């Protein structure tokens, strides 16, 4: 159905759909603010940055197609628009534009490279939380035989995949929704790596993997249970699925969520009747957010001198939000799932 939408109209629907989600809070904005033409653009500039198209034609186009309407000065979805958004958010995804912007800016930024060295111990153009200590812990937990063939789901621009490959001797296929990230990944000179653009909401591979890893990516699944099921079905019998998973709760949230046996991911695995093991790395996660925020505060002038304040701002608003998160409302784990042989 979405083939009659222009690229501008697709972006407009994605922005409107995300306008009242937690991404508004990162910007210090109320979720309940009215969606006006200008406020949607402001939101789009903050999250899509250099990927934001000229949306001037999108508003009349979508109105004509009866996918949006204006009510009391605010733009809202019609029923058809809401279902069109849900479809688009799983296929095209909001994140693709966000991450295309991030990877296109960060790969050229010396300040960002230094920031990664200081926060993660090595510049692998990271976006998630895993520093080299956590990555080594993942590899020790996995204990991969050299030559095993695996998937890195949400590989970003491939530098983490390259790091994992060189330390394990395994072969990897890295996939990510961001074409910008994959373009950069394909330039890595390592014959044991291959990359392709792929959406974890619709995974399909021609051969099964010995293992699948996912570094801080499962949060972005449209349907976590479906993505985990797809991962397990793309493993050979006896294969391993392993991932990093952080869990946040707010004041109304239920404490047991923060136990490794009861996070959002653990719940999915239990529903799938899939036994699992985990390691608790909550303290490493808490330290990470504080360090990230502090390094960013220290390095603002470096980003500014490069003309990269938009990138600084993008990284800072997330780090600052989570550095302030109450320590006992947050937990972090590495999970390992062994598919029965
Ligand atoms: C927090 S970043 C983690 C990247 C990298 N693994 C790291 O730890 O730095 C999340 C990654 O998930 C990717 N992503 C988001 N939605 C996705 C989807 N539907 N399918 C595949 N990748 C997705 C993003 O493009 C981004 O590279």
XYZ file of C-alpha atoms in Angstrom, residues 16-284:
269
model
C 4.350 12.386 13.195
C 4.135 8.844 14.561
C 7.221 9.357 16.742
C 6.353 12.859 17.796
C 4.821 11.832 21.138
C 7.154 8.978 21.990
C 10.069 9.036 24.413
C 12.285 10.704 21.796
C 10.390 13.911 22.567
C 11.497 13.617 26.190
C 15.173 13.436 25.181
C 14.663 16.911 23.749
C 13.048 18.174 26.938
C 9.679 18.401 25.139
C 6.267 17.397 26.454
C 4.774 14.352 24.796
C 1.395 16.058 24.712
C 2.498 19.160 22.800
C 0.511 19.952 19.635
C 1.921 18.598 16.369
C 2.109 21.681 14.189
C 3.944 21.898 10.873
C 6.833 23.735 12.542
C 7.089 21.448 15.571
C 7.185 18.361 13.338
C 10.017 19.929 11.351
C 11.887 20.823 14.544
C 11.546 17.199 15.673
C 12.704 16.001 12.239
C 15.776 18.252 12.271
C 16.759 16.909 15.704
C 16.466 13.213 14.784
C 16.966 12.949 11.013
C 19.510 15.795 10.720
C 21.112 15.729 7.278
C 18.693 12.995 6.127
C 15.636 15.229 6.525
C 13.999 15.881 3.153
C 12.190 19.059 2.174
C 8.783 18.194 3.600
C 6.866 21.166 2.171
C 4.928 19.010 -0.312
C 4.267 16.191 2.187
C 1.577 17.899 4.263
C -0.840 18.704 1.383
C -0.120 15.317 -0.209
C -0.973 13.358 2.935
C -4.038 15.468 3.597
C -5.239 14.816 0.076
C -4.704 11.063 0.615
C -6.689 11.362 3.842
C -3.861 9.984 5.965
C -3.622 13.065 8.199
C -6.031 15.767 9.299
C -5.822 19.003 11.235
C -7.862 19.290 14.396
C -7.759 22.240 16.799
C -4.485 23.468 15.264
C -2.762 20.069 15.630
C -1.949 17.533 12.932
C -3.190 14.006 13.653
C -3.349 10.697 11.840
C -6.615 9.527 10.375
C -7.346 5.854 11.043
C -5.838 4.937 7.668
C -2.833 7.149 8.437
C -2.216 5.428 11.784
C -2.166 1.996 10.187
C 0.017 3.286 7.333
C 2.443 4.633 9.944
C 2.595 1.284 11.796
C 3.376 -0.506 8.530
C 6.056 2.026 7.574
C 7.642 1.978 11.006
C 8.262 -1.765 10.724
C 9.413 -1.731 7.081
C 11.168 1.580 6.384
C 11.631 2.441 10.098
C 12.220 5.758 11.828
C 15.636 4.486 12.924
C 16.995 4.127 9.416
C 16.985 7.923 9.012
C 18.232 8.550 12.517
C 21.160 6.169 12.055
C 21.970 7.251 8.505
C 22.390 10.738 9.950
C 24.477 9.462 12.873
C 26.826 7.277 10.809
C 27.319 9.850 8.050
C 28.316 12.479 10.632
C 30.348 10.346 13.024
C 32.563 8.552 10.527
C 34.093 11.896 9.477
C 34.476 13.389 12.945
C 37.836 13.321 14.701
C 36.177 14.552 17.886
C 33.799 11.602 17.753
C 36.701 9.182 17.227
C 38.426 10.576 20.319
C 35.151 10.470 22.258
C 34.822 6.750 21.394
C 38.405 6.068 22.470
C 37.775 7.730 25.814
C 34.403 6.110 26.474
C 34.744 2.663 24.897
C 38.532 2.122 25.123
C 38.906 2.024 21.337
C 37.285 3.886 18.468
C 34.919 1.449 16.761
C 32.464 4.233 15.961
C 30.201 2.767 18.626
C 26.672 3.942 19.191
C 25.589 1.463 21.877
C 26.999 0.924 25.353
C 29.491 -1.904 24.926
C 33.082 -0.943 25.525
C 35.974 -3.266 24.752
C 35.688 -4.830 28.225
C 32.059 -5.824 27.608
C 32.872 -7.086 24.092
C 35.623 -9.296 25.495
C 33.199 -10.551 28.132
C 30.709 -11.420 25.370
C 33.374 -13.400 23.499
C 34.399 -15.244 26.676
C 30.714 -16.084 27.353
C 30.293 -17.343 23.760
C 33.565 -19.261 23.518
C 33.247 -19.607 19.736
C 35.169 -22.240 17.844
C 37.468 -20.618 15.276
C 35.857 -20.740 11.816
C 32.275 -20.667 13.150
C 29.882 -18.628 11.004
C 27.776 -15.983 12.682
C 25.526 -12.979 12.299
C 26.025 -9.561 13.924
C 22.499 -8.148 14.053
C 22.611 -4.334 14.129
C 26.288 -4.199 13.198
C 26.375 -0.423 12.629
C 29.299 0.456 10.376
C 31.001 -2.873 10.988
C 33.936 -1.854 13.141
C 32.612 -3.801 16.147
C 32.027 -6.824 13.883
C 35.624 -6.528 12.679
C 36.838 -6.367 16.297
C 34.802 -9.466 17.231
C 36.053 -11.294 14.126
C 39.708 -10.588 14.813
C 39.437 -11.668 18.445
C 37.437 -14.859 17.798
C 38.580 -16.129 14.394
C 34.892 -16.639 13.493
C 33.366 -15.507 10.174
C 30.634 -12.886 10.303
C 27.795 -11.497 8.267
C 26.880 -8.047 9.633
C 23.445 -6.596 8.937
C 21.956 -3.222 9.740
C 18.967 -1.113 8.654
C 21.198 1.872 7.865
C 22.518 1.926 4.265
C 25.036 4.611 5.339
C 26.447 2.277 7.996
C 26.661 -0.668 5.596
C 28.334 1.470 2.897
C 31.116 2.220 5.385
C 31.249 -1.396 6.657
C 31.808 -2.676 3.133
C 35.072 -0.728 2.987
C 36.598 -2.766 5.825
C 39.373 -4.972 4.509
C 38.757 -8.285 6.179
C 37.986 -11.388 4.054
C 36.121 -13.014 6.944
C 33.430 -10.335 6.952
C 30.439 -9.619 4.724
C 27.746 -6.991 5.198
C 24.314 -6.174 3.919
C 21.393 -3.887 4.631
C 18.713 -5.897 6.375
C 15.748 -5.235 8.611
C 15.439 -7.207 11.835
C 11.670 -6.911 11.508
C 11.854 -9.174 8.439
C 14.925 -11.408 8.674
C 15.639 -13.949 5.977
C 18.892 -15.787 5.257
C 19.852 -18.521 2.856
C 21.978 -20.551 5.293
C 21.744 -21.110 9.045
C 24.265 -19.544 11.417
C 26.364 -21.215 14.097
C 25.762 -18.159 16.261
C 24.003 -14.798 16.253
C 25.129 -11.818 18.322
C 23.373 -8.524 18.768
C 25.033 -5.586 20.468
C 22.490 -3.104 21.850
C 20.090 -3.422 18.957
C 17.094 -5.500 20.033
C 15.447 -2.436 21.638
C 14.636 -1.278 18.115
C 12.636 -4.333 17.063
C 9.036 -3.574 16.105
C 8.086 -6.899 17.733
C 10.831 -8.257 19.999
C 9.274 -11.702 20.224
C 9.084 -12.054 16.429
C 12.708 -10.930 15.991
C 13.983 -13.331 18.671
C 11.946 -16.162 17.107
C 13.451 -15.325 13.697
C 16.955 -15.339 15.180
C 16.410 -18.750 16.746
C 14.979 -20.173 13.543
C 18.011 -18.900 11.592
C 20.390 -20.839 13.880
C 21.495 -24.381 13.185
C 20.588 -26.918 15.899
C 23.073 -26.420 18.746
C 23.678 -22.804 17.642
C 24.016 -19.892 20.072
C 22.153 -16.604 20.264
C 23.785 -13.943 22.482
C 23.040 -10.300 23.031
C 23.409 -7.283 25.264
C 20.186 -6.062 26.778
C 19.642 -3.089 29.087
C 16.385 -2.689 30.987
C 15.040 0.591 32.317
C 12.008 1.110 34.518
C 10.393 4.313 35.728
C 8.868 5.085 39.102
C 5.685 3.155 38.189
C 7.673 0.265 36.717
C 7.794 -3.102 38.413
C 11.082 -3.988 40.122
C 11.198 -7.638 38.992
C 11.724 -6.336 35.436
C 15.259 -5.514 36.518
C 16.098 -9.115 37.318
C 17.880 -11.040 34.571
C 15.108 -13.633 34.657
C 12.367 -11.024 34.103
C 13.536 -8.309 31.690
C 11.604 -7.674 28.476
C 13.927 -10.082 26.687
C 13.740 -12.747 29.408
C 9.947 -12.603 29.234
C 10.071 -13.260 25.493
C 12.482 -16.179 25.951
C 10.297 -17.709 28.645
C 7.224 -17.378 26.417
C 9.182 -19.158 23.684
C 10.068 -21.849 26.263
C 13.708 -21.233 25.484
C 16.140 -21.783 28.383
C 18.782 -19.070 28.744
C 21.741 -17.944 30.832
C 22.817 -14.401 31.596
C 25.556 -12.347 33.193
C 24.655 -9.232 35.159
C 26.697 -6.235 33.948
C 24.463 -3.518 35.434
C 27.326 -1.691 37.107
C 29.223 -1.482 33.831
